Short mmCIF file of C-alpha atoms and ligand atoms in Angstrom, two decimals:
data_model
loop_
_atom_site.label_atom_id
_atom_site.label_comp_id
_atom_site.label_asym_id
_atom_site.label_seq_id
_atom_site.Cartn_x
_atom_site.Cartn_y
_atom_site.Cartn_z
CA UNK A 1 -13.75 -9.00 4.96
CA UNK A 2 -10.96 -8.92 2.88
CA UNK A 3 -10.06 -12.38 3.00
CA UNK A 4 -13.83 -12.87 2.02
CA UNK A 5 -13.13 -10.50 -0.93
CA UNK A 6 -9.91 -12.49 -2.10
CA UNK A 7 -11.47 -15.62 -1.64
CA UNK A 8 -14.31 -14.56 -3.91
CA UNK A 9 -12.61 -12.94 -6.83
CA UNK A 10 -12.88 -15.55 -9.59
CA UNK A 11 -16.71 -15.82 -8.67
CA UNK A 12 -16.98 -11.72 -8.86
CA UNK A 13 -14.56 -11.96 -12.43
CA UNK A 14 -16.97 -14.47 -13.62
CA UNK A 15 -20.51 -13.11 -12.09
CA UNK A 16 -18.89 -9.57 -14.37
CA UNK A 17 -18.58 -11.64 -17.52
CA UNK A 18 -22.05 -13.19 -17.26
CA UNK A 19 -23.64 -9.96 -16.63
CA UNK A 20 -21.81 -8.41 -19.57
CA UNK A 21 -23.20 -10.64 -22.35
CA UNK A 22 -26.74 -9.93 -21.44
CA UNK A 23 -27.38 -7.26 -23.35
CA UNK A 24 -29.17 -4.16 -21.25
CA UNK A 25 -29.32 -1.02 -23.36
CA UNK A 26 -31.98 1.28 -22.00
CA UNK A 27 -34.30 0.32 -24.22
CA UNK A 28 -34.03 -2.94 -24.46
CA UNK A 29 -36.43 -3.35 -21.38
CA UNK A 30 -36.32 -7.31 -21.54
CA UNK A 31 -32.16 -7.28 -21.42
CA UNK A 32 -32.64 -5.24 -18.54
CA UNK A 33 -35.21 -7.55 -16.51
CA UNK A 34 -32.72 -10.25 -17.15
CA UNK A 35 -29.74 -8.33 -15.12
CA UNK A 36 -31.91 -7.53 -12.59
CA UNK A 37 -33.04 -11.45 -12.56
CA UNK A 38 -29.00 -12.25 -12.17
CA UNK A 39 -28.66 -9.60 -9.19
CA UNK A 40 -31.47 -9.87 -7.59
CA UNK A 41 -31.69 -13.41 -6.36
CA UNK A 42 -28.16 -12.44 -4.91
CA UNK A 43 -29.60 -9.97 -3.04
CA UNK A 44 -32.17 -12.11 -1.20
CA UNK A 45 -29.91 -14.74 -0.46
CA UNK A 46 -27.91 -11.56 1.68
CA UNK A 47 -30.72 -11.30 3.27
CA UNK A 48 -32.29 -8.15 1.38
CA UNK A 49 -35.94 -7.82 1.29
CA UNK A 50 -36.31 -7.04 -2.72
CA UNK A 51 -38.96 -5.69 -4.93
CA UNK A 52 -38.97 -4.61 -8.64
CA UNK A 53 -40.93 -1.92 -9.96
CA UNK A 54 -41.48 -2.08 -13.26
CA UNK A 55 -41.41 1.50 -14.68
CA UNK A 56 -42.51 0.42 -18.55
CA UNK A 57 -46.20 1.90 -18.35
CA UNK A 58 -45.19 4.49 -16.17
CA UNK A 59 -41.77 6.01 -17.99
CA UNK A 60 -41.48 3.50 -20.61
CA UNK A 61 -38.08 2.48 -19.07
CA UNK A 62 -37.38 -1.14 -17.50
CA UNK A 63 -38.05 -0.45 -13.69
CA UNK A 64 -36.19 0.28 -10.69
CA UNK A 65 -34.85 -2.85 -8.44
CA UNK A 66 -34.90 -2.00 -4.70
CA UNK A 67 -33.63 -4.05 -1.94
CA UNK A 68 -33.62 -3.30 1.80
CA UNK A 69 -31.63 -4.84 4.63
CA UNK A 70 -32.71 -3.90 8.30
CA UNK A 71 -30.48 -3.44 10.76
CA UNK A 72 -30.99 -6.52 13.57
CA UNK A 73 -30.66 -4.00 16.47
CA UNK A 74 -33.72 -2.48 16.16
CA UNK A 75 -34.46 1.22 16.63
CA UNK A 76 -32.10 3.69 18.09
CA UNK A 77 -29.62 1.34 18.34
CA UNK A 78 -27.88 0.91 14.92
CA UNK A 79 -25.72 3.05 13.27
CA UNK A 80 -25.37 4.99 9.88
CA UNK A 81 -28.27 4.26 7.48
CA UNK A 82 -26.60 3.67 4.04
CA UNK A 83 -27.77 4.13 0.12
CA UNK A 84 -26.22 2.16 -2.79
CA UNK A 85 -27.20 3.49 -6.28
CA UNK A 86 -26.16 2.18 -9.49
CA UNK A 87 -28.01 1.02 -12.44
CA UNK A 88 -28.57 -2.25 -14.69
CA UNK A 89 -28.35 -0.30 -18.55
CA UNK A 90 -25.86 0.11 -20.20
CA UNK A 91 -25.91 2.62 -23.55
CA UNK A 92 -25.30 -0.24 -26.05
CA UNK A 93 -28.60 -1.08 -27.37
CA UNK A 94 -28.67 -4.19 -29.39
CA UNK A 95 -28.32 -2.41 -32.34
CA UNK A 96 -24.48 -1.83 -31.21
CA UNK A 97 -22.06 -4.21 -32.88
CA UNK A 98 -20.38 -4.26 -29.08
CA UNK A 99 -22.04 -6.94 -27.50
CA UNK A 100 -19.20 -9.10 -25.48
CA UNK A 101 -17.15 -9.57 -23.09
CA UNK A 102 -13.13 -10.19 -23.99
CA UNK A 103 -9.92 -9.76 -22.00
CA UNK A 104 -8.12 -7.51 -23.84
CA UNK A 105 -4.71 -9.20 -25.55
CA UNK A 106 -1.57 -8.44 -24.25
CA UNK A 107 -2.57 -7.01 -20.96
CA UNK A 108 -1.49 -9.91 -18.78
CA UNK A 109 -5.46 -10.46 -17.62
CA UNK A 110 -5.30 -7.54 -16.02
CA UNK A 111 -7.80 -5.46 -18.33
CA UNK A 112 -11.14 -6.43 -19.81
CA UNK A 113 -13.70 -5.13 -22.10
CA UNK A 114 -17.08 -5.17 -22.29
CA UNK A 115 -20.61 -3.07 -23.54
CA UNK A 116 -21.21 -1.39 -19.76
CA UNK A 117 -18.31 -3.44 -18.18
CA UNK A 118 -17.22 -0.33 -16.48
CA UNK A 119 -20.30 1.96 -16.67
CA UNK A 120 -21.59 0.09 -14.75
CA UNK A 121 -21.33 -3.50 -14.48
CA UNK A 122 -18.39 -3.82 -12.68
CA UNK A 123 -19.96 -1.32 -10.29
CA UNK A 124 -22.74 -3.86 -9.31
CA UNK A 125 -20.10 -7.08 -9.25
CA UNK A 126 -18.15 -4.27 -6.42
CA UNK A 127 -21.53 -3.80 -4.85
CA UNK A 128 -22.28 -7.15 -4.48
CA UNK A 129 -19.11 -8.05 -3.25
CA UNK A 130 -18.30 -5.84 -0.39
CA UNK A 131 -22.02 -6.87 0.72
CA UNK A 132 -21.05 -10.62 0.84
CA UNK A 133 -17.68 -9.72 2.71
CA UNK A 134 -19.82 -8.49 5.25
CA UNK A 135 -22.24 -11.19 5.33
CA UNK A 136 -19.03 -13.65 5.56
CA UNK A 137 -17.35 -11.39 7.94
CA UNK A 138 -20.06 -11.63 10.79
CA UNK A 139 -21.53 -7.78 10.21
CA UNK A 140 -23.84 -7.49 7.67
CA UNK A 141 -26.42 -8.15 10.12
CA UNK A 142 -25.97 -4.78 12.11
CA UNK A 143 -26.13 -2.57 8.75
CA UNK A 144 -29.11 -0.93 7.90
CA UNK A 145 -28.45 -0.74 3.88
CA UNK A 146 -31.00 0.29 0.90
CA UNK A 147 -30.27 -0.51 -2.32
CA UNK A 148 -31.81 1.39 -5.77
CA UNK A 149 -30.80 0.23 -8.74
CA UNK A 150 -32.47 2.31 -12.08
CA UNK A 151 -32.90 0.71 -15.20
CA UNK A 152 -32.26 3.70 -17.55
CA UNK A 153 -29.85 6.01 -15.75
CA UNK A 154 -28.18 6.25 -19.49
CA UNK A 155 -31.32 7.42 -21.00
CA UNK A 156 -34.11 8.86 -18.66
CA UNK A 157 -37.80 7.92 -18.86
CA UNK A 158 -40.14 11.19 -17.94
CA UNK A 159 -41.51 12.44 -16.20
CA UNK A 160 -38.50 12.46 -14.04
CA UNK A 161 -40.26 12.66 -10.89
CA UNK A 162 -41.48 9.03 -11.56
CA UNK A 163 -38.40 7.88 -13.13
CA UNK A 164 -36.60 9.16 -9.96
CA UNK A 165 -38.40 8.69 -7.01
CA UNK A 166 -37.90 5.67 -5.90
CA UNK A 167 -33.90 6.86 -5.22
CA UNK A 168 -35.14 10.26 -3.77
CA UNK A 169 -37.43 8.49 -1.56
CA UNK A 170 -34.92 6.40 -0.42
CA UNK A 171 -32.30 8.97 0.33
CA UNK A 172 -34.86 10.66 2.74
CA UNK A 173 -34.76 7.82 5.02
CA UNK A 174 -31.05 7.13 4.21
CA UNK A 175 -27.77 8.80 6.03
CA UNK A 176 -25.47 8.94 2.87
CA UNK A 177 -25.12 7.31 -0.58
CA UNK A 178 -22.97 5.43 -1.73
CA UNK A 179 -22.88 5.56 -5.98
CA UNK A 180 -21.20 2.66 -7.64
CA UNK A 181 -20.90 4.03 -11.19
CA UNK A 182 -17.41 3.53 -13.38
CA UNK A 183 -14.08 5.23 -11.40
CA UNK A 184 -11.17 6.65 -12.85
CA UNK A 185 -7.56 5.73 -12.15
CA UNK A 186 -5.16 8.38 -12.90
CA UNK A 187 -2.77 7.13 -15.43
CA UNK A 188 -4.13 3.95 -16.53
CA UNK A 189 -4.13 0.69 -15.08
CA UNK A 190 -0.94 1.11 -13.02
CA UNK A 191 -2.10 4.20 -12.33
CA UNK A 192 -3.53 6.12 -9.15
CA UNK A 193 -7.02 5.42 -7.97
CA UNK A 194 -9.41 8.41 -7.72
CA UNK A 195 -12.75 9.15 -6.32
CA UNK A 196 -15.29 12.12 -6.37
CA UNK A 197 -17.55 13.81 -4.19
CA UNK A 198 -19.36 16.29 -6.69
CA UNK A 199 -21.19 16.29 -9.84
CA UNK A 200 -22.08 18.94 -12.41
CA UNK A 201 -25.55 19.40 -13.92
CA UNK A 202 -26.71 18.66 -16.72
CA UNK A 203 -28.65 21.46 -18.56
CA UNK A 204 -29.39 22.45 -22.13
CA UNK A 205 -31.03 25.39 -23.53
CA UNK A 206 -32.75 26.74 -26.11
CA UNK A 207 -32.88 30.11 -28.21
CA UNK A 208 -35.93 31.83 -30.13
CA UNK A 209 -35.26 34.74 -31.76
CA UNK A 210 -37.01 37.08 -33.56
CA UNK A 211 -37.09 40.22 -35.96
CA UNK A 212 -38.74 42.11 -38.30
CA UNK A 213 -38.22 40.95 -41.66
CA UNK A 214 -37.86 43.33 -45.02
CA UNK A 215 -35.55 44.13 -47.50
CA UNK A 216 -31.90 44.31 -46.25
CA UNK A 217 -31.27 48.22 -47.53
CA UNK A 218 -33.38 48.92 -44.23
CA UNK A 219 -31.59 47.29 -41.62
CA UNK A 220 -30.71 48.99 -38.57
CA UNK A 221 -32.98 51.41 -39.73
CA UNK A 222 -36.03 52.53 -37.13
CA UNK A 223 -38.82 50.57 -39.38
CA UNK A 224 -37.43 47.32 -39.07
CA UNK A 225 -34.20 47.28 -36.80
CA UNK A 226 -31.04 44.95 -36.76
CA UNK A 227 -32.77 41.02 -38.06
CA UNK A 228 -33.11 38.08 -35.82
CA UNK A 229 -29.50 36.97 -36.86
CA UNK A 230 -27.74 39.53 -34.98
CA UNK A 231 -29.55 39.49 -31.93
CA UNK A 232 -28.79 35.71 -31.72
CA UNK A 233 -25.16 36.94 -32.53
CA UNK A 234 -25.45 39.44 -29.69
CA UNK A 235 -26.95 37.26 -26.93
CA UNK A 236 -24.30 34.25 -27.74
CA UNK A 237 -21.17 37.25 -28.01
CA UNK A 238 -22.24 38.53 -24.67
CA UNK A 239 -22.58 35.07 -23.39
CA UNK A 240 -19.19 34.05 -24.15
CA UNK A 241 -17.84 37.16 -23.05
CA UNK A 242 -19.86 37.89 -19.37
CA UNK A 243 -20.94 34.24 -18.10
CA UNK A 244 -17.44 33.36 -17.29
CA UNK A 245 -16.38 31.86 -14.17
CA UNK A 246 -14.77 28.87 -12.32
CA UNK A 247 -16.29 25.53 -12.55
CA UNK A 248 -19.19 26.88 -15.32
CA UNK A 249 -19.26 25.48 -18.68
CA UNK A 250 -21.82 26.83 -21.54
CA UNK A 251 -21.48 25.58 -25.14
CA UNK A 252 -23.62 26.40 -28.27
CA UNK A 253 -24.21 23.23 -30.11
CA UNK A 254 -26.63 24.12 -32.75
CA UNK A 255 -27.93 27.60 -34.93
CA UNK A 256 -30.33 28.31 -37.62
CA UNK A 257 -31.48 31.57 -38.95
CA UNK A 258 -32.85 33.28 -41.60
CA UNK A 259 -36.21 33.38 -44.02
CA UNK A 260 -37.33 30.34 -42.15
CA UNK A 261 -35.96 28.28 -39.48
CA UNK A 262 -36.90 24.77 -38.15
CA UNK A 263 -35.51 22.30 -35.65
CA UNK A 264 -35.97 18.48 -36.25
CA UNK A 265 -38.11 16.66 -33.65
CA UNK A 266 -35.00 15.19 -31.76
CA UNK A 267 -33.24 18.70 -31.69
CA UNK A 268 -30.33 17.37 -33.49
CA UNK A 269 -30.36 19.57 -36.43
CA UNK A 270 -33.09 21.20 -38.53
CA UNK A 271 -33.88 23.16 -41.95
CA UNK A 272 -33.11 27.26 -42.81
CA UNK A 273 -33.43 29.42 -45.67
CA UNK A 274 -33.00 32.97 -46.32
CA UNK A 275 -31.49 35.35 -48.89
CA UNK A 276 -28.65 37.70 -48.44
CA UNK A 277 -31.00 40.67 -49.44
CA UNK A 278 -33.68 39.89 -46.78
CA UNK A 279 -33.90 40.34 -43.35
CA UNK A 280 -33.99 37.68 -41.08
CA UNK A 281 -36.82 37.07 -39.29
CA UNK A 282 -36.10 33.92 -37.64
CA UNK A 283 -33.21 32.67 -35.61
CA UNK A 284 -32.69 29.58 -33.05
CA UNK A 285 -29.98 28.26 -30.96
CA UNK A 286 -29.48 24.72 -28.80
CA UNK A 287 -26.44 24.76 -26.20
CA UNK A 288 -26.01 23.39 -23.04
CA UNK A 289 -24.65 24.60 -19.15
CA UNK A 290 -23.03 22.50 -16.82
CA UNK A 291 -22.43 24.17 -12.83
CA UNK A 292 -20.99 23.15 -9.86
CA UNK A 293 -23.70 23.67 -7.72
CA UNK A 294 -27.58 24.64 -7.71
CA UNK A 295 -26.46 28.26 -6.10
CA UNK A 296 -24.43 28.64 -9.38
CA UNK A 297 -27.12 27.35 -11.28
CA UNK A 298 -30.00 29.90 -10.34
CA UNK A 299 -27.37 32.24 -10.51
CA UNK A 300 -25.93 32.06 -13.71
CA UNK A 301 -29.91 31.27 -15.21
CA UNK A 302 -30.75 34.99 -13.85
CA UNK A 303 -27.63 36.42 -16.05
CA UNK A 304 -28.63 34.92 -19.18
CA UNK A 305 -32.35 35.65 -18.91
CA UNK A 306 -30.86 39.20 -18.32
CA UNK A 307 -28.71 39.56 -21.33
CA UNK A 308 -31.47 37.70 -23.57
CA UNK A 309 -33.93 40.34 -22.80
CA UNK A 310 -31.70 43.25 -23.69
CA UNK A 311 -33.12 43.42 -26.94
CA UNK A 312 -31.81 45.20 -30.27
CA UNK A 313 -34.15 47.42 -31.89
CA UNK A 314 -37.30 45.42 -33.65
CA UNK A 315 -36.14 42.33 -32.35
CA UNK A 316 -36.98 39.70 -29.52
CA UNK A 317 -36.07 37.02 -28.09
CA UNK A 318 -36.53 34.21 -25.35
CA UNK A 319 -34.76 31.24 -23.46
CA UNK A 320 -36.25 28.37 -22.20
CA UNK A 321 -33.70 25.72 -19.90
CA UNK A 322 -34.39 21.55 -19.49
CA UNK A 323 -32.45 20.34 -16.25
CA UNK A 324 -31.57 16.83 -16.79
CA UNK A 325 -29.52 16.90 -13.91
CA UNK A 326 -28.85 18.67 -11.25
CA UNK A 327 -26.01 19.38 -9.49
CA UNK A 328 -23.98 17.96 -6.73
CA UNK A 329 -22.33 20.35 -5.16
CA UNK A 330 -19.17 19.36 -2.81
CA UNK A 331 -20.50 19.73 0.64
CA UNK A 332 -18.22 19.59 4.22
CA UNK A 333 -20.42 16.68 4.96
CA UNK A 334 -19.02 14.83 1.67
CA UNK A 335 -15.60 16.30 2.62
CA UNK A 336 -16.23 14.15 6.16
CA UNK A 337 -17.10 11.32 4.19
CA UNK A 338 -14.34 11.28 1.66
CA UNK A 339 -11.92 11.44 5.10
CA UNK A 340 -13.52 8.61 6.23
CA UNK A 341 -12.46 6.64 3.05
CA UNK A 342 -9.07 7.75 3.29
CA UNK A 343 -9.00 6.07 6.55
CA UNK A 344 -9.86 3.05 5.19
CA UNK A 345 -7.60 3.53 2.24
CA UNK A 346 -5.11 3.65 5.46
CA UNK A 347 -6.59 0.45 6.92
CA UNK A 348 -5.78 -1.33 4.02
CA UNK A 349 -2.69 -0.26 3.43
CA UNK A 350 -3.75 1.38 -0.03
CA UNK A 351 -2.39 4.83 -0.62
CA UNK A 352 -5.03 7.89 -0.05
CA UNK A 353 -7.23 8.04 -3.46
CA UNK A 354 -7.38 10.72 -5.81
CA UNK A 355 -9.94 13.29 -5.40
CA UNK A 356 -11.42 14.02 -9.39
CA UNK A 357 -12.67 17.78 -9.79
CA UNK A 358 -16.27 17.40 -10.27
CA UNK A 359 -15.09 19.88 -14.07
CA UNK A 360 -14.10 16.62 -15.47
CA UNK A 361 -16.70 13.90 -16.03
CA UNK A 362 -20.65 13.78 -16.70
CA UNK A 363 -23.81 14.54 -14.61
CA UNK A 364 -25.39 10.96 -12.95
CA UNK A 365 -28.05 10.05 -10.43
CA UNK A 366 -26.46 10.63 -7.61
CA UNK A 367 -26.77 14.28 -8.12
CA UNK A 368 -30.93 13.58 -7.16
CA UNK A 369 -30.07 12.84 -3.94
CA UNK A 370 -27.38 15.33 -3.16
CA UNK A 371 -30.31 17.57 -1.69
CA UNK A 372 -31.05 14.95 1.15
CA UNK A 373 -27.45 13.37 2.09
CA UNK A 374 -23.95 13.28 1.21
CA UNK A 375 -22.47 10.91 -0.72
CA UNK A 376 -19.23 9.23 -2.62
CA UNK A 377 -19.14 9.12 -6.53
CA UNK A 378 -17.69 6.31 -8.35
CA UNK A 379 -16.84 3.41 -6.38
CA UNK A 380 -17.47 0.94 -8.68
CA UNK A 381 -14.83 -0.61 -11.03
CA UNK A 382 -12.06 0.94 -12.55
CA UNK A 383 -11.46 1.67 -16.29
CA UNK A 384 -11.42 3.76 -19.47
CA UNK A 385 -13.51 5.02 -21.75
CA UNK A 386 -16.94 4.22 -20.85
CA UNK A 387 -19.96 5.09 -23.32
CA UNK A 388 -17.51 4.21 -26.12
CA UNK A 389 -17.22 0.95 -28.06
CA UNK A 390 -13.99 -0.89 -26.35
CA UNK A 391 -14.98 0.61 -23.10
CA UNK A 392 -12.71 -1.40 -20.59
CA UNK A 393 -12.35 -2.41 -16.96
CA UNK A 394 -9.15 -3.19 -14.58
CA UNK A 395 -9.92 -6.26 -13.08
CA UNK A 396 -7.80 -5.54 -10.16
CA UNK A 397 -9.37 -3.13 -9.19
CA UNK A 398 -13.02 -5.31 -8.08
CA UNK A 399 -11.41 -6.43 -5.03
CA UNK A 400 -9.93 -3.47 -4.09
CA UNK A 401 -12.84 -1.38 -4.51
CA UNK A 402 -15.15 -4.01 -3.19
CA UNK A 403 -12.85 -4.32 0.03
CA UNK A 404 -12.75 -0.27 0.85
CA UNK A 405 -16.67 -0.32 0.30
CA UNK A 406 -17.22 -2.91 2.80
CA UNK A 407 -14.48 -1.72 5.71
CA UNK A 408 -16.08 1.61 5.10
CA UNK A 409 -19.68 0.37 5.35
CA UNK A 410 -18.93 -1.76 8.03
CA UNK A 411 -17.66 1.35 9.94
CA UNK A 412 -21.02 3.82 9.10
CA UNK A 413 -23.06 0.60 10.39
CA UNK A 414 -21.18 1.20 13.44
CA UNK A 415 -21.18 5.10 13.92
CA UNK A 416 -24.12 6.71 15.93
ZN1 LIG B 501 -23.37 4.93 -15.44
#
């Protein structure tokens, strides 16, 4: 497998820079179908049974590319059933003047940019990779292997229980998942590789307050009580001050208040008036909560509803949460699973990766099957400073990547 890997580099470097110039925003469902037209014939000739689902009267997204490879054993005598996930957008729409693929000067070759080179092309050039090591290798043929590939992991369709089910039902027949998105390496490109086993959610909120509205001589009096204003003030003081704890983030992004208040359509911003002499009547907040877990989720939910209905006089006021994502809460089963990379990593002769605290980095898809199965995070290509124009893969780190994937997939395939 790893001579399979080496031999294959220049064809993985090059495969990366083809799939890079198509252009695959989210919403540029066409650029989209065209990745999936590069990968999927790639698939098939592994001997993946494929299908595409288009998702564009369904979510108004692309589709979801699925590809299944059956273990030639047959029942009860193959080994760990395994889930790839990764995705064919990228968050540079058309519209985005970064559109190419370059290697970036003075780097030596070693580095090279890209719109999604990282996040997460190089992620399906690893995939692909470590599959066709196996294939070469003799023991691709004894893996049972599903692959889901989303076409707008960057930017949702809804409802999400359409734009996600073909991964969820997937990871109820699978054993663990394996998610190729971007990786970090810990001090650059010479730096140390790292991997994850958890995710935080992704969840925003919203704020409507409201009050009694007169002239301002009377507040805090009994008629008309303390204004919309300060109760918003109140619930986002005792917020910062009570929510606290490890792992749990909560920012405010976004108030209005006064005479009037109005969010825009796409929640970005919105229109207020008001006088100092008049009570405010009106007052709205946007902010967001990222947890660990779903336990800390529920848990810190209940505390907020709690301090948001603790009400000054002649006001109220209510919260209403979106979960984009949930959580993916480190699990002893991922903990087994991360051990068994580090055997690989041993194997290999590469030193033992990183582990990432889930605090740093985004939500992502894996965190929709973390209910049904453990899984790894990031073991796709490394880089920097993905979702950001110059966004840039380490070339290097393809083969490397692509050869612990398949020595580690190779061994689940082989594990009871
Ligand atoms: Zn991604």
């Amino acid at each position: 497998m790893v001579k399979a890997v080496d031999a294959e580099a220049p064809t993985a470097v090059a495969l990366l820079e083809k799939i890079v110039n198509i252009n695959s925003g989210t919403m540029n469902l066409a650029g989209v179908l065209k990745v999936k037209d590069v990968i999927e014939p790639q698939l098939a000739a592994l001997g993946f049974k494929t299908k595409w689902v288009p998702m564009d009267q369904l979510t108004g997204r692309a589709g979801d590319l699925i590809a299944e490879h059956a273990c030639s054993l047959g029942s009860g005598k193959c080994g760990k059933r395994i889930l790839l996930i990764g995705h064919m957008d990228t968050v540079f729409e058309p519209s985005s003047t970064f559109q190419k693929y370059e290697i970036v000067p003075g780097t030596g070759g070693r580095v090279a940019t890209g719109p999604g080179i990282g996040d997460m092309k190089g992620g399906l050039v690893v995939m692909l990779s470590s599959l066709q090591a196996m294939k070469a290798a003799g023991v691709l043929d004894t893996a049972e292997i599903t692959i889901v590939l989303s076409g707008d992991e960057e930017r949702h369709g809804t409802p999400t229980s359409i734009a996600r089910r073909d991964m969820i039902d997937a990871a109820k027949h699978s054993d663990l998942a394996l998610e190729f998105e971007n990786a970090s390496r810990n001090g650059g490109v010479d730096g140390r590789d790292a991997v994850r086993i958890g995710r935080r959610s992704a969840i925003s909120w919203k704020l409507e307050v409201t009050g009694k509205s007169g002239h301002s001589s009377a507040v805090f009096g009994k008629s008309l009580g303390y204004g919309a204003i300060y109760e918003l003030a109140r619930i986002l003081d005792q917020f910062r001050a009570e929510l606290a704890e490890p792992g749990l983030t909560y920012n405010v992004g976004l108030v209005l208040g006064g005479a009037t208040a109005e969010r825009n359509a796409d929640d970005t911003g919105g229109t207020a008036t008001g006088k100092t002499n008049v009570i405010p009547p009106v007052a709205l907040a946007n902010g967001d909560l990222r947890t660990l877990n779903d336990d800390q989720t529920v848990r810190i939910k209940g505390k907020m509803e709690l301090i948001v209905r603790d009400h000054l006089p002649g006001t109220s006021a209510r919260i209403e949460f979106q979960d984009s994502y949930p959580a993916m809460g480190v699990t002893p089963a991922s903990e087994a699973l991360l051990a068994k990379l580090q055997d690989v990593n041993a194997t290999l002769g590469y030193a033992k990766e990183e582990v990432t605290d889930p605090v740093q980095g985004g939500a992502g898809d894996i965190a929709f099957v973390a209910p049904y199965i453990p899984g790894l995070v990031g073991v796709g290509a490394m880089g920097a400073g993905a979702h950001a124009e110059g966004e840039t893969a380490y070339l290097d780190s393809l083969p490397i990547q692509a050869k612990r994937m398949a020595v580690l997939m190779y061994r689940l395939s082989q594990e009871k």
